[in-house]
CSV table of C-alpha atoms and ligand atoms in Angstrom, one decimal:
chain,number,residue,atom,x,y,z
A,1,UNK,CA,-25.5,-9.5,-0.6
A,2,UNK,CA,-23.7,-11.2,-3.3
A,3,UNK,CA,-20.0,-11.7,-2.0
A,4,UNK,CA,-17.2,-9.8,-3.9
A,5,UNK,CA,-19.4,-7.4,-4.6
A,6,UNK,CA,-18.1,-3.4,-3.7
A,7,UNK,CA,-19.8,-1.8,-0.9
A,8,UNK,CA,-18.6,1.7,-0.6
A,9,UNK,CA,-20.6,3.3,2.3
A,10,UNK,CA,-20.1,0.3,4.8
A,11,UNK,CA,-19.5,0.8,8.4
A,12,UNK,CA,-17.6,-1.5,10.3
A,13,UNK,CA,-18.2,-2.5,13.7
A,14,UNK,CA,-14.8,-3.1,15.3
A,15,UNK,CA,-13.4,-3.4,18.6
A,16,UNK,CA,-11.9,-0.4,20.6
A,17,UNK,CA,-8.2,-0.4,17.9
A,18,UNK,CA,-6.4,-1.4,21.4
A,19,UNK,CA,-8.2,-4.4,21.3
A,20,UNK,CA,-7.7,-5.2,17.5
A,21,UNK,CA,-4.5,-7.4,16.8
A,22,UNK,CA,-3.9,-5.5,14.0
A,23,UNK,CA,-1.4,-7.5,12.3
A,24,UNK,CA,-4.2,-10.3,12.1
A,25,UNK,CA,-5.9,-8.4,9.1
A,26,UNK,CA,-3.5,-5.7,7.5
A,27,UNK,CA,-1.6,-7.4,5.2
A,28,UNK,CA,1.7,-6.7,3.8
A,29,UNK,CA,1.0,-4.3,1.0
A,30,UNK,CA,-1.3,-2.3,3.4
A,31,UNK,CA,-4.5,-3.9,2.7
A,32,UNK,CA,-6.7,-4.4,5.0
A,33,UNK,CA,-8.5,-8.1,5.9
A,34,UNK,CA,-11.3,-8.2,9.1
A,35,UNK,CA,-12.6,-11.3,9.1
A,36,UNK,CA,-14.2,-11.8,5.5
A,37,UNK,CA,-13.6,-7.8,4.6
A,38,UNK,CA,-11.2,-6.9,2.7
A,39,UNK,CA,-10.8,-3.1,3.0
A,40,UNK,CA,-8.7,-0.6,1.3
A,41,UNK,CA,-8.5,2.6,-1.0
A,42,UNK,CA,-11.4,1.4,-3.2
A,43,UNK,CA,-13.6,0.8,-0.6
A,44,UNK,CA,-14.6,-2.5,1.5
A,45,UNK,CA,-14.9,-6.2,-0.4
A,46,UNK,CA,-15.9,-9.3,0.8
A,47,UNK,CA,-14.3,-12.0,0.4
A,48,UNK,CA,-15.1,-15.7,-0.3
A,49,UNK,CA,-13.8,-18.0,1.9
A,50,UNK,CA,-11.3,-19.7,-0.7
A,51,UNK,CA,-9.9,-15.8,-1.1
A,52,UNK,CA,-9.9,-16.0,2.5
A,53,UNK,CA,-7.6,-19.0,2.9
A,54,UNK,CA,-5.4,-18.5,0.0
A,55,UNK,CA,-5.3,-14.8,-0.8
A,56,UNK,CA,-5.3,-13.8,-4.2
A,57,UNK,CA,-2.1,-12.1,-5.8
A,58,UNK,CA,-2.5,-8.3,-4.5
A,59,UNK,CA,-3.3,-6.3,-7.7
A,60,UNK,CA,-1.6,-2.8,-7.7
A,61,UNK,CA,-5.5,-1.2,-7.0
A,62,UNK,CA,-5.2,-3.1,-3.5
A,63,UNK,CA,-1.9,-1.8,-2.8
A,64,UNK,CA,-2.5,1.3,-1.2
A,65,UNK,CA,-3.8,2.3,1.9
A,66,UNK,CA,-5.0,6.0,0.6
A,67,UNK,CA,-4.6,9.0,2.5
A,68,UNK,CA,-8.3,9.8,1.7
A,69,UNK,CA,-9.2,7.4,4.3
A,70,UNK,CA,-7.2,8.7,7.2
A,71,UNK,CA,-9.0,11.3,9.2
A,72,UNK,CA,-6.1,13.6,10.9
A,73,UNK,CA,-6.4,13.8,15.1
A,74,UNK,CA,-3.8,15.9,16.2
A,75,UNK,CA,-0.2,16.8,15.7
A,76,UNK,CA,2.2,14.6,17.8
A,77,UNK,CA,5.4,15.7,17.2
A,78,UNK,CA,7.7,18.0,15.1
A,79,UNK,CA,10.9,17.4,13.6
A,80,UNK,CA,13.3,19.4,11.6
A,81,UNK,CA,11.8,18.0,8.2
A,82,UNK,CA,8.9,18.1,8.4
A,83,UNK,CA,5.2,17.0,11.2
A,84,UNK,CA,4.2,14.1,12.8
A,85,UNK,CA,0.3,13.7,12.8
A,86,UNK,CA,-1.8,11.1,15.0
A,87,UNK,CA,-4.3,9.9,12.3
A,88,UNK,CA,-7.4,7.4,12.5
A,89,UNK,CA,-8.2,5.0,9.7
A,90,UNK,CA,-12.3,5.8,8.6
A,91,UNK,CA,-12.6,2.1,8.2
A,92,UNK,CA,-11.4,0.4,11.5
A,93,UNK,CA,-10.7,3.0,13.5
A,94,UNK,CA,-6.8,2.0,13.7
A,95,UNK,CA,-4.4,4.8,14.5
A,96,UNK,CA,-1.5,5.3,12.6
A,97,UNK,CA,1.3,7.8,12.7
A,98,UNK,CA,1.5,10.0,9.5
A,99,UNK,CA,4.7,11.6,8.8
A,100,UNK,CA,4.6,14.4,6.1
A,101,UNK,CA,8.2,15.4,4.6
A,102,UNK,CA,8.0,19.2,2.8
A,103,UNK,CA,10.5,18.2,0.1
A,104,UNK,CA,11.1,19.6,-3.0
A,105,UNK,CA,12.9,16.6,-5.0
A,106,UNK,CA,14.6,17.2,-8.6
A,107,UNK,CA,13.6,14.4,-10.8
A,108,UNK,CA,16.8,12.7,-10.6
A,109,UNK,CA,16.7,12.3,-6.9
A,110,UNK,CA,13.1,10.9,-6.9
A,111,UNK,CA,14.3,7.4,-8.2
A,112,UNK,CA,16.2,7.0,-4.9
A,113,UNK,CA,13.9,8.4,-2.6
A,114,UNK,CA,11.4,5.8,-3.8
A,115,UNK,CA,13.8,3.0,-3.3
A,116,UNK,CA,14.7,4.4,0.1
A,117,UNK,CA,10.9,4.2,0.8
A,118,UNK,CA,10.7,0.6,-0.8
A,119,UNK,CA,13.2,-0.3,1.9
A,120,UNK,CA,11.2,1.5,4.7
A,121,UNK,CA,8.3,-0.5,3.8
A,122,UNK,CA,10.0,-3.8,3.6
A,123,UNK,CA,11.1,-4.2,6.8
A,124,UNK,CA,9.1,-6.4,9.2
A,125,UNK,CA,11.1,-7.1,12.5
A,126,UNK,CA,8.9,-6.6,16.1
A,127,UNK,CA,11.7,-3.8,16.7
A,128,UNK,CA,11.5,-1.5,13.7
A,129,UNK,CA,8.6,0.7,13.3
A,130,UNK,CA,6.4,-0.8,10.6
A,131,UNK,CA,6.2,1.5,7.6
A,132,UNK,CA,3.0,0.6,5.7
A,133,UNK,CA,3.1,2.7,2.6
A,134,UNK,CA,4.5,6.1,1.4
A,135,UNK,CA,3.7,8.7,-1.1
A,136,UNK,CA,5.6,11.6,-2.8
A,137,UNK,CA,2.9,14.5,-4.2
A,138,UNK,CA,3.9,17.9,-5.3
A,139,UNK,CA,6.5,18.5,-3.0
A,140,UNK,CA,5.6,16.4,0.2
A,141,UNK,CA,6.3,13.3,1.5
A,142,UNK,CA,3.7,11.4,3.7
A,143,UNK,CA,5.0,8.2,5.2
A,144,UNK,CA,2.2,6.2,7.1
A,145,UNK,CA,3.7,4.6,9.9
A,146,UNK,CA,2.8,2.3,12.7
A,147,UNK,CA,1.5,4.6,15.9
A,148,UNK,CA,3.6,4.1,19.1
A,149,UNK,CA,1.9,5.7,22.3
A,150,UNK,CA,4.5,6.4,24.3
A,151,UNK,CA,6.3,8.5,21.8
A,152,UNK,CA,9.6,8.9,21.8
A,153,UNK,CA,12.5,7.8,24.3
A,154,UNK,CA,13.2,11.2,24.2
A,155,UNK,CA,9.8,12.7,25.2
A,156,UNK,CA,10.0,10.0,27.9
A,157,UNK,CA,13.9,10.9,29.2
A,158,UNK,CA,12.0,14.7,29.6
A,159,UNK,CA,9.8,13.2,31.9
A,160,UNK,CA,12.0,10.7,33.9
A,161,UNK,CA,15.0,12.5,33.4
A,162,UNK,CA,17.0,9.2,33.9
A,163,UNK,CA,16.4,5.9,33.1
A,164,UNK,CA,18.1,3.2,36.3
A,165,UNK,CA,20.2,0.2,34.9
A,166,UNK,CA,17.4,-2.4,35.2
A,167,UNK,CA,15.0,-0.9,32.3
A,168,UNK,CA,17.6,0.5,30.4
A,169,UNK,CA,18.9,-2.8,29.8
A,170,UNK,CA,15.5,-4.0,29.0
A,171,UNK,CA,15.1,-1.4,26.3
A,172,UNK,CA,18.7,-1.9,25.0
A,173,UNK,CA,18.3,-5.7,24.5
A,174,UNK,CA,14.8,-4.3,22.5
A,175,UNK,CA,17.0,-1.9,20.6
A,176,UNK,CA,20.0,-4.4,19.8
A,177,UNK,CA,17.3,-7.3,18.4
A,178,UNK,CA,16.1,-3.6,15.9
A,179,UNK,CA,19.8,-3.2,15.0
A,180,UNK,CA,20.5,-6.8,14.5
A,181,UNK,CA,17.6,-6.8,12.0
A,182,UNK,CA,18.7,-4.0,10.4
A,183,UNK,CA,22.3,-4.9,10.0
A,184,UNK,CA,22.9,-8.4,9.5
A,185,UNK,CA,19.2,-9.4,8.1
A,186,UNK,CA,18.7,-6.0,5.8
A,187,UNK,CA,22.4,-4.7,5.3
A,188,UNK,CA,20.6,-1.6,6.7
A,189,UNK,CA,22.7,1.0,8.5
A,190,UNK,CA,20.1,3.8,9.9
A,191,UNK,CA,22.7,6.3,10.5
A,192,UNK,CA,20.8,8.8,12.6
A,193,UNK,CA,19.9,6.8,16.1
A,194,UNK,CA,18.9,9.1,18.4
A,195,UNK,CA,16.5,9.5,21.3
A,196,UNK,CA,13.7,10.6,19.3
A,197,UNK,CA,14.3,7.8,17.0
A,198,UNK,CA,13.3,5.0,19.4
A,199,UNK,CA,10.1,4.8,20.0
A,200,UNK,CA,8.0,3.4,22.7
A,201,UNK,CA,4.4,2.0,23.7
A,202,UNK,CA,2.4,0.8,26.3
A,203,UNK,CA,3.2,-2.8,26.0
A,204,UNK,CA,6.5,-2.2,27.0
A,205,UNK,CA,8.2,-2.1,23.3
A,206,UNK,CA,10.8,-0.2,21.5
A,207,UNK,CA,11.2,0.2,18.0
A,208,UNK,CA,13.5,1.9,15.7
A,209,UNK,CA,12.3,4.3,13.3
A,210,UNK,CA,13.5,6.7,10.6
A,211,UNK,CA,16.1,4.4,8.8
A,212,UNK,CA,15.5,5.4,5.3
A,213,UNK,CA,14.8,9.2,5.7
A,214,UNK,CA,18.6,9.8,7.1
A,215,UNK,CA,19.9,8.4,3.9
A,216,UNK,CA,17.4,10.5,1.9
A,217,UNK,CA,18.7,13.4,3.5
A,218,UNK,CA,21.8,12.5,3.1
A,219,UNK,CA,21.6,12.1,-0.7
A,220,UNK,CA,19.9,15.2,-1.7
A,221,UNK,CA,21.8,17.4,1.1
A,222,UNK,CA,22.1,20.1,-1.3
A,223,UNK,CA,18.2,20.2,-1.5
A,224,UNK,CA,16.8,19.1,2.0
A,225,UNK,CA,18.2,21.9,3.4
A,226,UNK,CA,15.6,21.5,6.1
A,227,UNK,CA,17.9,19.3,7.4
A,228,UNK,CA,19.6,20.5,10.2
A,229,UNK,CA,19.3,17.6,12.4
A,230,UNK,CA,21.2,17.0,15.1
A,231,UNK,CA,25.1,15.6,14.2
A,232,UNK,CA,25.2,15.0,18.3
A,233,UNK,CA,25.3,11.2,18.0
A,234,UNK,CA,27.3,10.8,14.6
A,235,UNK,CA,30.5,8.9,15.0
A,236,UNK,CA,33.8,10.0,14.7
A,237,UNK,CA,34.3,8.6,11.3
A,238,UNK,CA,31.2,9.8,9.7
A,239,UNK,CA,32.1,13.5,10.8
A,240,UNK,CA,35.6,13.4,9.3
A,241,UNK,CA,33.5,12.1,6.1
A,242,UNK,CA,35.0,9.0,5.2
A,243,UNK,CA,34.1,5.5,5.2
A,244,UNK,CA,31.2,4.6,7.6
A,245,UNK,CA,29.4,0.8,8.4
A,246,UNK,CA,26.9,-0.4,10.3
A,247,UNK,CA,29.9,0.0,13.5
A,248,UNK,CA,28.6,3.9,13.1
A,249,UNK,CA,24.9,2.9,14.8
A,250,UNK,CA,26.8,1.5,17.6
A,251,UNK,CA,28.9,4.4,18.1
A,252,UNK,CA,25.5,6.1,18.9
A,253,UNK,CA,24.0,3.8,20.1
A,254,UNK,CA,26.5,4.1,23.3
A,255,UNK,CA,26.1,7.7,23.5
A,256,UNK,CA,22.2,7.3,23.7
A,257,UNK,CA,22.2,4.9,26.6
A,258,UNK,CA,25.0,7.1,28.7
A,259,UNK,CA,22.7,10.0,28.4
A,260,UNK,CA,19.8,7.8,29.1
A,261,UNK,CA,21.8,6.7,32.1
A,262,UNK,CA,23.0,10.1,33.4
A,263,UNK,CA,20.3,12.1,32.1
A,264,UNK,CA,22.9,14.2,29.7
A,265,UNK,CA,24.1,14.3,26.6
A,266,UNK,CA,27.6,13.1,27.2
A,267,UNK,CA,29.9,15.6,25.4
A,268,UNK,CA,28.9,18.7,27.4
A,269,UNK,CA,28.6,22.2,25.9
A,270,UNK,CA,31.2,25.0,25.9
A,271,UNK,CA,29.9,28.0,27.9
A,272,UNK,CA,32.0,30.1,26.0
A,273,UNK,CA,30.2,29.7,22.5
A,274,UNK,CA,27.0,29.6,21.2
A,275,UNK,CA,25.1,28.1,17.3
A,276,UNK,CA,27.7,27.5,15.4
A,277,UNK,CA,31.2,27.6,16.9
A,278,UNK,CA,29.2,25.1,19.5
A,279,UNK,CA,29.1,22.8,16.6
A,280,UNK,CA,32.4,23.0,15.6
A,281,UNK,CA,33.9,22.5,18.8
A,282,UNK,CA,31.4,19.3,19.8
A,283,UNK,CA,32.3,17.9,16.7
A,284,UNK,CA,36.2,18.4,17.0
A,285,UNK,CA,35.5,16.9,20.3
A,286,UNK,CA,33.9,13.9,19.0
A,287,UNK,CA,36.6,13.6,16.7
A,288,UNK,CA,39.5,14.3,18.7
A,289,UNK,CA,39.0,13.7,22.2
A,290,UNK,CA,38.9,10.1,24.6
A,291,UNK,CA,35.8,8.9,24.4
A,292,UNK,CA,32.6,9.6,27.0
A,293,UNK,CA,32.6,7.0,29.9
A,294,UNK,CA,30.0,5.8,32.3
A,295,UNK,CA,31.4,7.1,36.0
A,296,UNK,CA,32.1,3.9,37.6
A,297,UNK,CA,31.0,4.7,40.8
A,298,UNK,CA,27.0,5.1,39.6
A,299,UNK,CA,27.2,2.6,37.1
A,300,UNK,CA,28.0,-1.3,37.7
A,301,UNK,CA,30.9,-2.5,36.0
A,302,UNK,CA,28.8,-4.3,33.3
A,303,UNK,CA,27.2,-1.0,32.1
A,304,UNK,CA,30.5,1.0,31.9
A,305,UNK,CA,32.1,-2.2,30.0
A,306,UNK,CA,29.0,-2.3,27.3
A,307,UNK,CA,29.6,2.0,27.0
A,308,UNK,CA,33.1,1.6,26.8
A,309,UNK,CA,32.8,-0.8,24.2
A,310,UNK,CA,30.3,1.0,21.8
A,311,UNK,CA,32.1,4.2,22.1
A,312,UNK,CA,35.5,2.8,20.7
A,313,UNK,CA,36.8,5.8,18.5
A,314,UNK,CA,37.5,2.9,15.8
A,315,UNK,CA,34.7,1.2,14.2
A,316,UNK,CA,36.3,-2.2,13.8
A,317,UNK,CA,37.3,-2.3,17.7
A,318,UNK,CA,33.1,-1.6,18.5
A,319,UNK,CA,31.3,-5.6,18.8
A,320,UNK,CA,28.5,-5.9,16.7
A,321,UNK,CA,25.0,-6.1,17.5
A,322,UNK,CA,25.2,-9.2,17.3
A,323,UNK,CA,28.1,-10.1,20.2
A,324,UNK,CA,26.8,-7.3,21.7
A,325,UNK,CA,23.6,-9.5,22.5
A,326,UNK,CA,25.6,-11.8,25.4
A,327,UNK,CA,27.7,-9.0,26.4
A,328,UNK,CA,27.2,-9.4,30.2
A,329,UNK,CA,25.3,-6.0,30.4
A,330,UNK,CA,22.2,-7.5,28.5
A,331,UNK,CA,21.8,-10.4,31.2
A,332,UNK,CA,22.8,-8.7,34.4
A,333,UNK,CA,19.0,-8.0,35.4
A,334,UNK,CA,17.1,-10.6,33.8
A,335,UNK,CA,15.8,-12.4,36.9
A,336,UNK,CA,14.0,-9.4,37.7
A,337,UNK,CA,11.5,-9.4,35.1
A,338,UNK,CA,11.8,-6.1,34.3
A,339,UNK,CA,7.8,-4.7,33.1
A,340,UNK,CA,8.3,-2.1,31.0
A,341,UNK,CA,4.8,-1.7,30.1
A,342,UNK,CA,4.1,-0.6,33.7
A,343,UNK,CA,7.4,1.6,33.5
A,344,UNK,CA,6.5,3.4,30.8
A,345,UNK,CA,2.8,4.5,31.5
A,346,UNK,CA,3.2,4.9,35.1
A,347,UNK,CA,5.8,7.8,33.7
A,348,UNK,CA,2.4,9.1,31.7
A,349,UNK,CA,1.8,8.6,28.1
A,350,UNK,CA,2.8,11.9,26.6
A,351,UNK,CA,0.5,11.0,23.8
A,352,UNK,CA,-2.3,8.8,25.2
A,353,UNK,CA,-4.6,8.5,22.5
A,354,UNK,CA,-7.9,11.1,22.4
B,401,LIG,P1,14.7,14.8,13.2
B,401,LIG,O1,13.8,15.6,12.3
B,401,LIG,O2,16.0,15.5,13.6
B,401,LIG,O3,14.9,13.4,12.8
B,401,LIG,P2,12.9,13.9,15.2
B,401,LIG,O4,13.2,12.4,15.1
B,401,LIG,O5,12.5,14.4,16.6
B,401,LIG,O6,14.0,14.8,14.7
B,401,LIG,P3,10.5,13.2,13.7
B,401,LIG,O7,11.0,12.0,13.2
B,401,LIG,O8,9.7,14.1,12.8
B,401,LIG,O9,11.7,14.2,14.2
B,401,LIG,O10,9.6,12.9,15.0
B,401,LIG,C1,9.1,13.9,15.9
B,401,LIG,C2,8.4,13.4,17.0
B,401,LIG,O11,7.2,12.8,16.6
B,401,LIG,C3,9.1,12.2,17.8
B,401,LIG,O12,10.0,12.7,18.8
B,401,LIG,C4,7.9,11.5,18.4
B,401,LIG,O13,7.5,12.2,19.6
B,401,LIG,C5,6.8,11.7,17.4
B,401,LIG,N1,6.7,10.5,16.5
B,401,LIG,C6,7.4,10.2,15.4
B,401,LIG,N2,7.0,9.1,14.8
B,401,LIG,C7,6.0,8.6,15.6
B,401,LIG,C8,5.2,7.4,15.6
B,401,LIG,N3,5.4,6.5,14.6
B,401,LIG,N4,4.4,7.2,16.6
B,401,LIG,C9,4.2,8.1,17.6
B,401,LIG,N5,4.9,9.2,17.7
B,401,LIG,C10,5.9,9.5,16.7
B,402,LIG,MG1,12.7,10.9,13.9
């Protein structure tokens, strides 16, 4: 067969996609390279060897990794925007996540949303979910993302209900290295951390996901009025509406380990009210109340400290990511060589794959 020649109908023969380091042959605009094939929306292409070495400049027909060629498995998860489908590459067999956005955007907004996506897409850190390529058509958004098994922290807190000291410190340092990324390498604040925004696998890692689609929510509010996400972890100073930094991810970032810790949210419901006036009154008690605190007599002093200082009501008294990394908290159980990967599928993957 003459090389660089098209060969539509090919069939590759791959290992199991757990097997497959997949960041060995997907390259960063989404095309994929196995070996000498060169695979993406056109079809499959060898390669020379030369190509192979030095790769050539990726031509905008090479950029996409086309929807056509994802076969949809299941639905794994729903938010308030929009599904989350497991899909399988027809090529390789990979498994991505595919997260499809009912949005209808006025022309003016589209501009953004496709930078917001640029930025998604950009981002390579071991600790942010890797976005590999989006698309807006008629009214939907579909955002291919890298698959995580284990789901979501917050699928997993359903199952565990708590998560001891030992592992959550694991996962925080995992979460702090996403953050640090995001904030000091990408000037990146994500704006909605939550449970269901850190997502797990079976090799024991965390990633962020969703920065991006809080800020395009945010900027067409009048129009994504699918959005009714949960405010639960927004900080004080984004709810009173003014200025907000990268200190407002930390603020949640405390409340999301205190109710990984306790197995609750930390501002508790009213009895009294329901919907709306529920809102109201968590927010004013964001706002206006002390902040939550890990009970020192469950927690060791370290953990309450690291709460403590994430949940300062003013943004410049929270540490940053970054001194937040060698707060004591973060080294307190490193000698036990804490396995996560066992941790997390011994609790059952909620989403093991087929
Ligand atoms: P909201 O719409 O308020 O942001 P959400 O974060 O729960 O809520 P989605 O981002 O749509 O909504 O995610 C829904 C669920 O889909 C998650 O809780 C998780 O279980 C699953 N999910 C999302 N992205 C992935 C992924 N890349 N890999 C595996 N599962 C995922
Ligand atoms: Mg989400």
């Amino acid at each position: 067969m003459k090389k660089g020649s098209l060969i539509p109908n090919l069939k590759l023969s791959l290992p199991p996609p757990d097997e497959i380091s997949f960041s060995k042959f997907l390259t960063q605009s989404g095309t994929f390279m196995v070996d000498d094939l060169l695979v993406n929306g056109d079809g499959v292409r060898i390669v020379t060897q030369s190509e192979v070495e030095a790769p050539p400049p990726i031509k905008p027909s090479d950029d996409q990794l086309s929807l056509a060629d994802l076969d949809t498995i299941k639905v794994i998860g729903k938010g308030n925007g929009g599904i989350v489908q497991l899909v399988q590459h027809k090529w390789t067999g990979q498994f991505f996540a595919l997260k499809v956005i009912q949005m209808n955007i006025e022309e003016s907004y589209r501009k953004l949303i496709a930078q917001e996506l640029k930025i998604n897409q950009s981002a390579q850190c071991p600790y942010v979910v890797v976005c590999y390529q989006s698309f807006y058509n008629n009214g939907v958004i579909s955002i291919i993302l890298e698959y995580m098994d284990g789901g979501s922290l917050l699928d997993f807190l359903k199952k565990v209900r708590t998560i001891p000291e030992p592992y959550l410190a694991a996962i925080c340092k995992q979460v702090l290295k996403g953050l640090l990324y995001l904030h000091h390498e990408k000037h990146i604040i994500h704006r909605d951390l939550k449970p269901s925004n850190l997502l797990i696998n079976h090799r024991g890692e965390v990633k962020i996901t969703d920065f991006g689609v809080s800020a395009i929510m945010d900027s067409t509010s009048g129009q994504a009025n699918t959005f009714l996400g949960t405010y639960n972890y927004m900080s004080p100073e984004r709810i009173v509406g003014g200025k907000y930094n990268s200190k407002s991810d930390i603020w949640s970032l405390g409340l999301v380990l205190l109710e990984c810790a306790t197995g609750q949210f930390p501002y508790s419901p009213s009895e009294q009210s329901e919907g709306w006036a529920n809102f109201y009154e968590l927010m004013e008690a964001i706002v206006e109340k002390p902040p939550p605190s890990a009970p020192s007599d469950h927690f060791s002093q370290e953990f309450s400290s690291f709460i403590s200082a994430c949940v300062q009501k003013e943004p410049k008294d929270r540490p940053s990511a970054h001194e937040l990394m060698t707060h004591p908290f973060i080294a307190l159980y490193e000698d036990l060589d804490i396995d996560l990967s066992s941790y997390f599928t011994s609790a059952g993957s909620p989403l093991a794959t087929l």
